[in-house]
CSV table of N, CA and C in Angstrom, one decimal:
chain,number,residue,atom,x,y,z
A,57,UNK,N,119.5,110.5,69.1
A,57,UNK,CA,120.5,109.8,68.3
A,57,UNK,C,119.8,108.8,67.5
A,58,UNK,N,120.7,108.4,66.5
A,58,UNK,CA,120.1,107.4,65.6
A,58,UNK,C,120.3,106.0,66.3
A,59,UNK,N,119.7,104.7,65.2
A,59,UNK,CA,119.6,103.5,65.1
A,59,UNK,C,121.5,103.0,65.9
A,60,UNK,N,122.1,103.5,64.3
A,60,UNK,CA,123.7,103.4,64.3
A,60,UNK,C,124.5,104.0,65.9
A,61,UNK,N,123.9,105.3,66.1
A,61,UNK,CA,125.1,105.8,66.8
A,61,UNK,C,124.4,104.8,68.5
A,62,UNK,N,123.3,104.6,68.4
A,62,UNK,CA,122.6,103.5,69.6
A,62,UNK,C,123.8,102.4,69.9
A,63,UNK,N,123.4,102.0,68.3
A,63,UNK,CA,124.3,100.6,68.2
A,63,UNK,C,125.6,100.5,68.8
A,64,UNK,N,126.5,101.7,68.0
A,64,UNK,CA,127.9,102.0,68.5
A,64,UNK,C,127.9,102.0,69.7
A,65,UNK,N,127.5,102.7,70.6
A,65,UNK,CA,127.9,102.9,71.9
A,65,UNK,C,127.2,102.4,73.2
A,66,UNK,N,126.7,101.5,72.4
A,66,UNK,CA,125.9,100.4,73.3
A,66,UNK,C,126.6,98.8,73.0
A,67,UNK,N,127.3,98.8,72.1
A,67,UNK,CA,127.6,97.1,71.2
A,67,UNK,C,126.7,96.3,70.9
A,68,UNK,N,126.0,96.9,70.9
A,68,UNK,CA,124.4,96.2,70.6
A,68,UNK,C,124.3,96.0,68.8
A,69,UNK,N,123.8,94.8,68.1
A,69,UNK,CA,123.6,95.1,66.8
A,69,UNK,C,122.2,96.4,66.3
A,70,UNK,N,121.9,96.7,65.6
A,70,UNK,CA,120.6,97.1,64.9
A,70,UNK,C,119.9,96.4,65.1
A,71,UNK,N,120.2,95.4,64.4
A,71,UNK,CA,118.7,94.6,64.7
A,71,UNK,C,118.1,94.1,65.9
A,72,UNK,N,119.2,94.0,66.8
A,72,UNK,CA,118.9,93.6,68.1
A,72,UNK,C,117.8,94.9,68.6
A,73,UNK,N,118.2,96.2,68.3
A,73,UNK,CA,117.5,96.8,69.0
A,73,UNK,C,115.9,97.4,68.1
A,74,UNK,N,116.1,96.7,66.8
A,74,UNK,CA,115.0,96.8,66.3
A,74,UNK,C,113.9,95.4,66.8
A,75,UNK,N,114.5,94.8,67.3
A,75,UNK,CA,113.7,93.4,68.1
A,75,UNK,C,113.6,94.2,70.0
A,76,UNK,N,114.5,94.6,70.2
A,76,UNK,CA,113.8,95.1,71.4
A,76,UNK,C,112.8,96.0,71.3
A,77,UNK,N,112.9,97.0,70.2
A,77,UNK,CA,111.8,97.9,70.2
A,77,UNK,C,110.3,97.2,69.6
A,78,UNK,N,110.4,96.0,68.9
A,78,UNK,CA,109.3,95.4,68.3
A,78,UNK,C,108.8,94.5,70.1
A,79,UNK,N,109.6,94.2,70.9
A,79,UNK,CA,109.5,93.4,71.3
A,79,UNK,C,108.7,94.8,73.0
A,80,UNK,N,108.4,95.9,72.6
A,80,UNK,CA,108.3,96.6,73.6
A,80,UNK,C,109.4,97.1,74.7
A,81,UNK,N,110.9,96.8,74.7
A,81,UNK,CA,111.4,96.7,75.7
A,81,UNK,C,112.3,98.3,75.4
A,82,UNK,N,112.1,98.8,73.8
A,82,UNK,CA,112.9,100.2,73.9
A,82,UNK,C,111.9,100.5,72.8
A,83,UNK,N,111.6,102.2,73.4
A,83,UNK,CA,111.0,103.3,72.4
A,83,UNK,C,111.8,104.1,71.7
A,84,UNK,N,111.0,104.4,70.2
A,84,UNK,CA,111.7,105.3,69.6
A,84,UNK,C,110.6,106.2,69.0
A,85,UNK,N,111.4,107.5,68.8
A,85,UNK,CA,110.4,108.7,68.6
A,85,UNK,C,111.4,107.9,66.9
A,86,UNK,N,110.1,109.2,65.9
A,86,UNK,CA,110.6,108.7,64.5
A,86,UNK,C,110.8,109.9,64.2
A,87,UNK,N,111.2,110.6,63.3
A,87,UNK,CA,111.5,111.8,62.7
A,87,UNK,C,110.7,111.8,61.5
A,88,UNK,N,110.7,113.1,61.1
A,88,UNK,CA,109.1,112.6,59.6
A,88,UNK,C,110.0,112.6,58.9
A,89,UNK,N,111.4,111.7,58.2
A,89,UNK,CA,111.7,110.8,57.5
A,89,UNK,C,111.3,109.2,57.7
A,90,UNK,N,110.8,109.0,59.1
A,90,UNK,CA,110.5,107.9,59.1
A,90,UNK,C,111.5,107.1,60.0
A,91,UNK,N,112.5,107.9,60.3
A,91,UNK,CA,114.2,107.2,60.9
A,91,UNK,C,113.7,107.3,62.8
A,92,UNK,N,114.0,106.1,63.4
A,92,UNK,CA,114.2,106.3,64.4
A,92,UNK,C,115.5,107.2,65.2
A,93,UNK,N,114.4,108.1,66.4
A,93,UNK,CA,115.3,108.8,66.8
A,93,UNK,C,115.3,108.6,68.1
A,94,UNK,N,116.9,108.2,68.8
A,94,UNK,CA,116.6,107.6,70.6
A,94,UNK,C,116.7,109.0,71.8
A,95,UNK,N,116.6,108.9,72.4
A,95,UNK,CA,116.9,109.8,73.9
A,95,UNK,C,118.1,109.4,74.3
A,96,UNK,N,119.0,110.1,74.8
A,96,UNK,CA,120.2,109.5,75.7
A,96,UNK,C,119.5,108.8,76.6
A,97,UNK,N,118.8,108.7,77.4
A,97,UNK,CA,118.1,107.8,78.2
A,97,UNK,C,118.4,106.1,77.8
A,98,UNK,N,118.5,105.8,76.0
A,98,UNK,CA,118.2,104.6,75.3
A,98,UNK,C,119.4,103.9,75.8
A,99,UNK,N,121.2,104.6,76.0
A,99,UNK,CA,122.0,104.1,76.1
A,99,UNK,C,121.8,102.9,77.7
A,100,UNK,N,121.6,104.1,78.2
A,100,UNK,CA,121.3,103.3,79.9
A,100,UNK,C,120.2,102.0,79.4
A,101,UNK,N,118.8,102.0,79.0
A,101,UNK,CA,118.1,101.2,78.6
A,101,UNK,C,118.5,100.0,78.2
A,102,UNK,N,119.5,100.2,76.7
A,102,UNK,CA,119.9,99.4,76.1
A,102,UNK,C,121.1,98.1,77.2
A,103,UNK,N,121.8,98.9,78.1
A,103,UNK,CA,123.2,98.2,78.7
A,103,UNK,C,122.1,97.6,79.6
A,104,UNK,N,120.8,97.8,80.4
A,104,UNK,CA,120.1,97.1,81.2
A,104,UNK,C,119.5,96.0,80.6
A,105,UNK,N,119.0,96.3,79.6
A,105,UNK,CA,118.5,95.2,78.9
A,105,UNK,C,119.2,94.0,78.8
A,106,UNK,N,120.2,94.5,78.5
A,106,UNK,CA,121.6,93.5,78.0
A,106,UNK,C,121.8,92.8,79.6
A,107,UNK,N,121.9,93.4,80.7
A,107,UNK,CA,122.1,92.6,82.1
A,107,UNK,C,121.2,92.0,82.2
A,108,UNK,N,119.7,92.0,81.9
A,108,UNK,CA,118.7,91.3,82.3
A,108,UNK,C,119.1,90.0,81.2
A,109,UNK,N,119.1,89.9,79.8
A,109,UNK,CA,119.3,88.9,79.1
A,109,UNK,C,120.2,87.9,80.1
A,110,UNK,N,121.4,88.4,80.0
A,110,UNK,CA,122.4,87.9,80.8
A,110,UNK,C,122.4,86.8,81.8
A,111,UNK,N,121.6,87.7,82.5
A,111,UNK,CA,120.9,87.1,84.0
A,111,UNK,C,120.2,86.0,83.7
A,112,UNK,N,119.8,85.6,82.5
A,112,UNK,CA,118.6,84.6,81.6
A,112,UNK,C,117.4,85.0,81.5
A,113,UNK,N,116.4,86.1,82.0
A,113,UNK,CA,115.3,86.6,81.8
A,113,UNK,C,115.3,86.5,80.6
A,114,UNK,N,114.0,86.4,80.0
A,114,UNK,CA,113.1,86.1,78.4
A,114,UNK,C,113.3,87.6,78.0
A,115,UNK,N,112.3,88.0,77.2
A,115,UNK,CA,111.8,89.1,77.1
A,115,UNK,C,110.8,89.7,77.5
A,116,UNK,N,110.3,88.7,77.5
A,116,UNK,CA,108.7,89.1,78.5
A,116,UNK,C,109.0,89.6,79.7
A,117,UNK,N,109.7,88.8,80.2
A,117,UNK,CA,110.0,88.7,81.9
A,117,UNK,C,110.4,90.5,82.1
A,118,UNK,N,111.2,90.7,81.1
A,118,UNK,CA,112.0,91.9,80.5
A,118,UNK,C,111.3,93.0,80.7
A,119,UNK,N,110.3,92.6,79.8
A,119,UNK,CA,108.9,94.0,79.2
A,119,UNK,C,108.3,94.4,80.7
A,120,UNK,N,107.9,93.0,81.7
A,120,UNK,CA,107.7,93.5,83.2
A,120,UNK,C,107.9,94.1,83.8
A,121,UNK,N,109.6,93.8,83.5
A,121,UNK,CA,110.3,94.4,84.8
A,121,UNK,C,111.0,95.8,84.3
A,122,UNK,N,111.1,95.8,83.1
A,122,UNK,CA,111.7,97.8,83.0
A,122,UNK,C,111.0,98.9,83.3
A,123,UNK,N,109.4,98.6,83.2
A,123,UNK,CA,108.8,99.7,83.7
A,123,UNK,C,108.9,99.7,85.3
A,124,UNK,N,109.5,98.9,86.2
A,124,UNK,CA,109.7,99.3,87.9
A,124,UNK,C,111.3,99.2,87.9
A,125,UNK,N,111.6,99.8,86.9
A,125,UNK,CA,113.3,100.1,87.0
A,125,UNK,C,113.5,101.6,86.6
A,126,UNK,N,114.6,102.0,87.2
A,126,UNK,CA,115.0,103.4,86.6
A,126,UNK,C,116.1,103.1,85.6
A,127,UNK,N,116.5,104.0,84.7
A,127,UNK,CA,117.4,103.7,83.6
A,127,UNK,C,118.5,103.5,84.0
A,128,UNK,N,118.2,105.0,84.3
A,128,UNK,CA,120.1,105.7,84.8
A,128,UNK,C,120.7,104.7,85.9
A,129,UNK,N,119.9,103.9,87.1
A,129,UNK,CA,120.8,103.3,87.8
A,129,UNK,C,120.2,102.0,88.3
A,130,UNK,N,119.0,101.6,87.5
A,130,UNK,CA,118.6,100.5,87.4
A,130,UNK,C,118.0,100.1,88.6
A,131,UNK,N,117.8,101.2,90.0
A,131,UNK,CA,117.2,101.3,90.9
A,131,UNK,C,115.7,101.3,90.8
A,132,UNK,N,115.0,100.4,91.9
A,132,UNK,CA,113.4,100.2,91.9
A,132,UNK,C,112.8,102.1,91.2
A,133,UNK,N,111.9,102.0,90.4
A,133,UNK,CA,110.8,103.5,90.3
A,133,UNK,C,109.6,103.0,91.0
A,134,UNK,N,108.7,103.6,91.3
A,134,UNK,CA,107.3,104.1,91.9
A,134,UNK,C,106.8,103.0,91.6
A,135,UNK,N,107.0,102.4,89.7
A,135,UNK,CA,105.9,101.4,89.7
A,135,UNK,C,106.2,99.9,90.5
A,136,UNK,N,107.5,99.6,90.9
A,136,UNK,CA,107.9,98.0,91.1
A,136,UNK,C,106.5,97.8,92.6
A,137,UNK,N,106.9,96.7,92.4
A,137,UNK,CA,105.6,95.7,93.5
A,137,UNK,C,105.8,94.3,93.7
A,138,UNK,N,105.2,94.5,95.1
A,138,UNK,CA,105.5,93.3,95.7
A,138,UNK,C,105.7,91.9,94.5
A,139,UNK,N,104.7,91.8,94.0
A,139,UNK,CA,104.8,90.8,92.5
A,139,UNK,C,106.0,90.6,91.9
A,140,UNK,N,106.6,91.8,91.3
A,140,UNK,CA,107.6,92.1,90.8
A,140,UNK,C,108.8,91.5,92.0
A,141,UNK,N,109.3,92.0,93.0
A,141,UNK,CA,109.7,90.9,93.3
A,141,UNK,C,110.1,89.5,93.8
A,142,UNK,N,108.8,89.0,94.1
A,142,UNK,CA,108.6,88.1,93.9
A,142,UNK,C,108.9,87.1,93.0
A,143,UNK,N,108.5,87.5,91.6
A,143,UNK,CA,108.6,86.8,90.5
A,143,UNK,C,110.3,86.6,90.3
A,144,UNK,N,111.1,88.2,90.8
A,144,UNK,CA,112.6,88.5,90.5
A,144,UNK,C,113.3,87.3,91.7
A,145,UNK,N,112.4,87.2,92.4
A,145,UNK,CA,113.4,85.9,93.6
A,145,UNK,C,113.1,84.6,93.2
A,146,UNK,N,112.2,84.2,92.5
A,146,UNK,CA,111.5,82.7,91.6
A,146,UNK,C,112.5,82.5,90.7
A,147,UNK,N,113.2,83.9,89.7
A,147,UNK,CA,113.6,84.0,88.5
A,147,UNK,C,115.3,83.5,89.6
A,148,UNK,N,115.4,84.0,90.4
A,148,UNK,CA,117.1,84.3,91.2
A,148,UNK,C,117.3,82.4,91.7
A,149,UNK,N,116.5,81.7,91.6
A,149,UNK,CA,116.4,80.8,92.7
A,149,UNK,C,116.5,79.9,91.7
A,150,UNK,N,115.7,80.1,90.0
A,150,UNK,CA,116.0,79.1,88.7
A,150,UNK,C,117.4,79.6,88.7
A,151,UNK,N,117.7,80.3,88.8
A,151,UNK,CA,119.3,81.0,88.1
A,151,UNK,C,120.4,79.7,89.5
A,152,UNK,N,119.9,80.0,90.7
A,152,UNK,CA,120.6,79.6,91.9
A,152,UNK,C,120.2,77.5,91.2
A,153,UNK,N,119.7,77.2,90.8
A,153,UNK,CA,119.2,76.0,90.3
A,153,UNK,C,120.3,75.7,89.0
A,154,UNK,N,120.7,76.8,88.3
A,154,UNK,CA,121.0,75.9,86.7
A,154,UNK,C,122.7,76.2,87.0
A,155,UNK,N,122.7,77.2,88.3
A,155,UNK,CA,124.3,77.0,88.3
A,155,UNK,C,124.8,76.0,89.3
A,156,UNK,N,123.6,75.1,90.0
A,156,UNK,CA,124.1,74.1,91.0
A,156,UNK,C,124.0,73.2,89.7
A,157,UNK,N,123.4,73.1,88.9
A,157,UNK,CA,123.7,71.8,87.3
A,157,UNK,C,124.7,71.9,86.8
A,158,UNK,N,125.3,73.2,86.7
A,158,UNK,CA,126.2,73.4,86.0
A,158,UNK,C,127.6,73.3,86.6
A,159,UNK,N,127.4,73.1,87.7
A,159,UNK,CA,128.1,72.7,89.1
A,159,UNK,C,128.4,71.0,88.9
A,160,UNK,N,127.3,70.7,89.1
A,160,UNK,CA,128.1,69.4,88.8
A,160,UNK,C,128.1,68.5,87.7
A,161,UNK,N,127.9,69.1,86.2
A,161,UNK,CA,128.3,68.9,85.3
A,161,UNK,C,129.8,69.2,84.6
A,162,UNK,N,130.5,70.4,86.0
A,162,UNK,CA,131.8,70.2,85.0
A,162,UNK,C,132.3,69.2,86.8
A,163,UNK,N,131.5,68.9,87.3
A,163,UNK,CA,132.1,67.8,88.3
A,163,UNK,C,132.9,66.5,88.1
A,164,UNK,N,131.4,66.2,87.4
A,164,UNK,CA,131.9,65.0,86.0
A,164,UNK,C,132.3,64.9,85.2
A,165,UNK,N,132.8,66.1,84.5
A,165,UNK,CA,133.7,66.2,83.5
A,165,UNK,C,135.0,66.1,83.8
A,166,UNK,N,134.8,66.9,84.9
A,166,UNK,CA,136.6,66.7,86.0
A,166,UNK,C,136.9,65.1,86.1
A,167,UNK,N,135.7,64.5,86.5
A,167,UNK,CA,136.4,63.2,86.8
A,167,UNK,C,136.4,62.0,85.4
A,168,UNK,N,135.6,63.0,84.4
A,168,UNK,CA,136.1,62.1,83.3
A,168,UNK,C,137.4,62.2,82.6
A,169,UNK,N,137.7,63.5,82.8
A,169,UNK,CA,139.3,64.1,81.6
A,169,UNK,C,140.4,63.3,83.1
A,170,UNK,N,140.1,63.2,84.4
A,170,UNK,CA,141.2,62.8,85.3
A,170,UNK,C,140.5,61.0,84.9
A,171,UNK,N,139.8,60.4,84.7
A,171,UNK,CA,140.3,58.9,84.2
A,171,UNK,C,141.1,58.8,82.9
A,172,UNK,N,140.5,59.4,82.1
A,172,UNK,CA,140.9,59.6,80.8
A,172,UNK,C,142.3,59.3,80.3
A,173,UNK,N,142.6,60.3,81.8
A,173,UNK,CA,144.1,60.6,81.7
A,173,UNK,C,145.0,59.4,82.3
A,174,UNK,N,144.4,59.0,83.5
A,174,UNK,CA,145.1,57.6,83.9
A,174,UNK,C,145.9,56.5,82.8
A,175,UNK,N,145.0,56.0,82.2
A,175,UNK,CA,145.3,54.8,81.4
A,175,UNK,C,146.5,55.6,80.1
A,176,UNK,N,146.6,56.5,79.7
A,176,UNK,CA,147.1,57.4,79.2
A,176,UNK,C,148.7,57.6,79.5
A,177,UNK,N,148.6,58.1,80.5
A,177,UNK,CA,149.6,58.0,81.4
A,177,UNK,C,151.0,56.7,81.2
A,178,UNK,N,150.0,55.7,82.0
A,178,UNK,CA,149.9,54.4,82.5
A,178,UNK,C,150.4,53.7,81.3
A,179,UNK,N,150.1,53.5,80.3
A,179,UNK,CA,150.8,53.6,79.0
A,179,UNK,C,150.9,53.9,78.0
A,180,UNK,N,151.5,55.5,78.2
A,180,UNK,CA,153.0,55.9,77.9
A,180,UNK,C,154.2,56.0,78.6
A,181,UNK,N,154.1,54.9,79.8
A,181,UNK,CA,154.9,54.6,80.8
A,181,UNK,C,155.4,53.4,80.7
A,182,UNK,N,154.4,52.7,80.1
A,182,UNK,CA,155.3,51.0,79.7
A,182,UNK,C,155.3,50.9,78.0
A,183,UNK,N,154.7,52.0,77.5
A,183,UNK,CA,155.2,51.9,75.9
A,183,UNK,C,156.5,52.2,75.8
A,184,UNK,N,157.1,53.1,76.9
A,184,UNK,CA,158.3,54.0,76.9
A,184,UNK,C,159.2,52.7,77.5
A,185,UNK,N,159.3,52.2,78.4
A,185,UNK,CA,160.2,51.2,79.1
A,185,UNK,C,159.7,50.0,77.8
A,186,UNK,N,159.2,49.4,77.4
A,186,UNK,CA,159.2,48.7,76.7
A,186,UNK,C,159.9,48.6,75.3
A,187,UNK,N,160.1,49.9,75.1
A,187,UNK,CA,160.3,50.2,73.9
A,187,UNK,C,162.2,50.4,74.4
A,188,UNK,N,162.5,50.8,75.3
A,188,UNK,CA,163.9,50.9,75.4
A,188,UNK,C,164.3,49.4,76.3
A,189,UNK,N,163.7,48.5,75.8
A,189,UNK,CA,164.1,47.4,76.3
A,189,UNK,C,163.9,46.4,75.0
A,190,UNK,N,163.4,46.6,74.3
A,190,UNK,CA,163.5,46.2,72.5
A,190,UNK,C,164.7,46.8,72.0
A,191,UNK,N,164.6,48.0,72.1
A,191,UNK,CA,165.5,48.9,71.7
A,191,UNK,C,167.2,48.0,71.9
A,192,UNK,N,167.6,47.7,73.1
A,192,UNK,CA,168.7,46.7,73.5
A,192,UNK,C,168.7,45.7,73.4
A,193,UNK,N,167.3,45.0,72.8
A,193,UNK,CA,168.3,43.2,72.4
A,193,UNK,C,168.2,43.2,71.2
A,194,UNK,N,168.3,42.2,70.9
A,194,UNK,CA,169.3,41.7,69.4
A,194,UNK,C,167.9,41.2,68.4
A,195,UNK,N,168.0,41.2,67.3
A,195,UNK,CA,166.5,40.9,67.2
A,195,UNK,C,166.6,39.7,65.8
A,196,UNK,N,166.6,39.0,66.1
A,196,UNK,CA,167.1,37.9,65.3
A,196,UNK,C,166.1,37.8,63.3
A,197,UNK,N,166.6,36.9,62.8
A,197,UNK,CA,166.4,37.3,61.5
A,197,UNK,C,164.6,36.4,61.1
A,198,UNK,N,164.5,35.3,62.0
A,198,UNK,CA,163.4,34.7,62.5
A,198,UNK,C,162.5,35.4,62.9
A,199,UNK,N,162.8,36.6,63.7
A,199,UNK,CA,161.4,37.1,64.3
A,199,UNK,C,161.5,38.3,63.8
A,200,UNK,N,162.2,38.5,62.8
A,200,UNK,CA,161.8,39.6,62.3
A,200,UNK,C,161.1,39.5,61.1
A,201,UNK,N,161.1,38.5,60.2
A,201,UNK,CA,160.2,37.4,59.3
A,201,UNK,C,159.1,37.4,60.0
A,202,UNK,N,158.6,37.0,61.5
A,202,UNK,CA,157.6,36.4,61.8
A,202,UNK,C,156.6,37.5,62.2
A,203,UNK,N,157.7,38.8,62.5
A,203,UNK,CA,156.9,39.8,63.0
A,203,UNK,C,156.2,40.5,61.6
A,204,UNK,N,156.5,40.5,60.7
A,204,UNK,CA,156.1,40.9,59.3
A,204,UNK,C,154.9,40.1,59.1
């Protein structure tokens, strides 16, 4: 299949997959026009790629680890190694790290939008009673000069 029909049924842009393939992470045979031509195999490639981004892996980390992955189900192949895991539990444990940050960053955000809201609250509760207590007295010709 071509560049395009890749793209389509992957949601992947072109260029994206012209950067993966510069970047080592997908092969293409060429056709003697010069046009890249993919394997069904690229589809499965392409959707794995995309989970590993996801997950935060670089590219590098990427180029690593596809050769001890299978396409089709993203199961260990022959090559993965002790290393390779390893590195995949270091990579799981930054991941287990940026979502305890991110943990208590919307912590404090919770408790900034709940003060926020206090004073808020608080008055438009005596702008309201204040305002219907102006509302009923008489307001003389003096302080209405004065209030100007």
């Amino acid at each position: 299949m071509r560049i395009g029909e890749l793209a389509e049924r992957t949601g992947v842009s072109e260029r994206s997959l012209r950067y993966y393939e510069k970047q080592g992470l997908l092969t293409a045979e060429r056709t003697p026009g010069g046009h890249r031509q993919f394997g069904e195999w690229a589809v499965d490639r392409v959707i794995r790629i995309q989970a590993l981004y996801a997950a935060g892996l670089n590219s590098t980390k990427i180029a690593a680890l596809l050769p001890c992955m299978r396409d089709a189900d993203g199961g260990p192949s022959a090559q993965a190694t002790a290393r390779l895991v390893a590195e995949l539990a270091e990579e799981r444990r930054r991941i287990d790290r940026l979502i305890a940050d991110l943990l208590r960053s919307r912590d404090v955000l919770d408790e900034v939008m709940e003060l926020a809201a206090q004073p808020r609250e608080a008055a438009s509760a005596s702008a309201s009673t204040s305002a219907s207590a102006s509302a009923s007295a008489p307001v003389s010709a003096s302080a209405s000069v004065s209030a100007r």
